[in-house]
Amino acid sequence: MIILIYRFFLALSLAFMVFGLSVSGSRIVHELTTIILSPDYLLTDYMALAGVGGAFFNSGFLMLLFTGLLKLLKVNPSGASIAAVMTIGGFALFGKNFFNVWPIVAGVFLYTALIGENMRTFLYVAYFGTALAPISTHLILASGFNVVGLFLSLLVGFLLPPLASFCLTLHRGYNLYNVGFTAGILGMFLGSILKAYDLAPAPRFYWYEGHQVLLAVFMYAVFYSTLLYGLKLNGWSFKGYKSILKHSGKLLTDFVLLESEGVTFINVGLLGLLGTSYVLLSGSALNGPTIGGIMTLAGFGALGKHPKNIAPVVLGVILGAATNAQPFNSPSMTLAVLFGTTLAPIAGEFGHVWGVIAGFLHSALVINVAFLHQGMNLYNNGFSGGFVALFLLPLIEAVRQLKNRMISSSRGEGNGN
């Protein structure tokens, strides 16, 4: 199992890096420099900012570095590892780079060391906590190299572990992007402080729409290869895949541990293909943010998501997109479909109707919460998803209680007659 997952990480990282080099060639150094030195809060598509090649090389290199960190810490990779590394790779196309992530990671490790825990205890909080990487760029590099900004960025990472543990209790695992919800709350306070002192960043929007055939061919190749890899590990069959569809997906539903590596990679490949196809069929563009959404969707195919539990949520978001004031294939609605699958466990646990409702509510809320953190939390959908889960869970419980009472009353009347 360990070798199989590490082999996948290595192949995926190298594929992205080689693709980036083949597209940009000698321009790669200039593009990477632009990515590192430029502000990268939402929404900054590195393909539009610097170039397709630089964005993909940055993504592949970052996945390779975080894979190396897993190896260094002697972690036995699982579904959580696949979700974390692929999410980092996805967001390395629009917000994370191999400079701005490390102050956050170092802050988490500093907290871990000070409380006397093993470095692996909050490892995935550190990985997913890179959602706040744009804060590092803003505080450290906005006006040269700022030592105070470095200290504050470390502090951000330091605060993540205790907050993440608490936030998980609020939505009870029904929002898969728990650290995204945590980062949103922390980012809300940081963004408010920055705005209060007139230090908040100006609005930013970079959205790439070129090279669609090239990007489509590459993404389909990546996920078809992943699917084939899973089929090979699974004896060239879909045997056992139906077992994945029986899980609700609630955190932590690790398919590698619960099922098998082969079945997990089949699921990862299928979700990647579905996500890529949705973006193209909807008339939107493959670019940094949308491919980031596809990578995250596919990555969580190892940690809770599968076609059965994401379908109702996707339908709910699409209903919202088709009826609200936003264009159906607008950037915000396209990303809401891809990332809104963070609420898949609600559909998996409580049924399709609640999944559709969750997706519909998410489509409205997600476009209204980014201003709270000033775009500093890259996992804006995780932030929105946490609030949707907080809102729906007590209502679902109330409806269940009312339904049970009505059934009990009906049975009581029947017995009396």
Phi, psi and omega in degrees: 000315182300311183295321183298316181287319177298323178297320178296313179302315182297315180296317181295314180299312182294323178300315179294318181292315179296319177300316179298316180295320181292331181280317188260334179058234184290347180281353190300320182296315179297318181293319179294322177297318178299317180299316184290319188273346184269150172301146185220029175284170184298131004241115183237097178282114182298335178293320178283327182287313189236322182145155182298315183297315180297320180297314182289323178294318177301318180296310181297319181294321180293320176298321179295318180295317181286334171293317177299324178294320175301316181294318180299321181272005177056046179275134171278104187295148181219197177299324178298323179295316180298314179299317183292311183293318180290326176294317177300316179298320179296313182283347174287357173268349180202060173149331180252142175217175188280015166250308193285346181280332192288326175299324178293313179299316180297323178295320177296316180294327177296316177299315180301317181292319184291332178267003174077025179265163173291146182301335181283346185301312182247028183302315184283338170295320177296316181296307181287335179294346175294000170305332182265015181304324179302336177297321179299313179299316184293317184278328187265320190249002183299326180221066186083197179266117186254114181293322178298320178297323177296317178298316180294324178294320175298321179297322177301311178297323181298326183278344187296313185303310180294325179291319181296320179297321180287318183297329178299326179289338183286314181258359172057030175086007181270357170246109186295333180269063184300317180290333174295320176294316178299312181297326178294318179294313178296317179295329178298317178290318180295317179297322179294319178295316179299318180291324180297328180258018178058039180245006182289147180286156177285156178304148187215135179210108174240126184217111185274143181225014182263176174050043185292322180294315180299314181293321179296315180299317182295314183293319176297321179298318180299312187277333171294321178295320178296316178299315180295323177298316178296318179296320178299314180294334183262021178072031180055045176209167176264016181303128179091351183294327180299335180296325178299321184292348180275346182277142178289329180096000181300141178302136351257108176258091185268107185292333177296318181281325184275330182241258178200165180295318182299310179297322179297314181291330172300314180296317178301313180296316180298316181294323177296318178294319178295317179296316179297317180295321179298314181301315181291316182291332180282349181087009176276188184244142168281122180202194182304303181297316183289320176292327173300320177294320179294317179298320179292316177303312181293318181300319178283001168292350174258356186217052170122334184264143172206165185307324184291319183270344176273334186303312179298321180295315178301316179300318179297317178295318180297320176299318177296316181295327182283340185246344182272185185282352180277142173302144186305318182253027177294159179307315184295320181284324177297315179292327178295324178295314184289309185276338181295348177293358171303337182266012180307322180300334178294317176292320182295326183268319190249356176110167186297321183299314179293328176296317178297317179298317179300315179296319180297314179296321180298321182299331179273318185288322189297333181276001184238008184247346184297329181294337182295323180253012177057029179076008183281341177262110182294334181269060182297326178291328175293324177296311179295318181300325178297319179290323178298315179296317178300322181286318187279323187303313177294329178291319177299317179295320180295317179298319178298317180295318178297318180297316180296321179294320179295320178295317180296318180295319181296319179291324179295318179295322180295319180293324181292324179288000000 
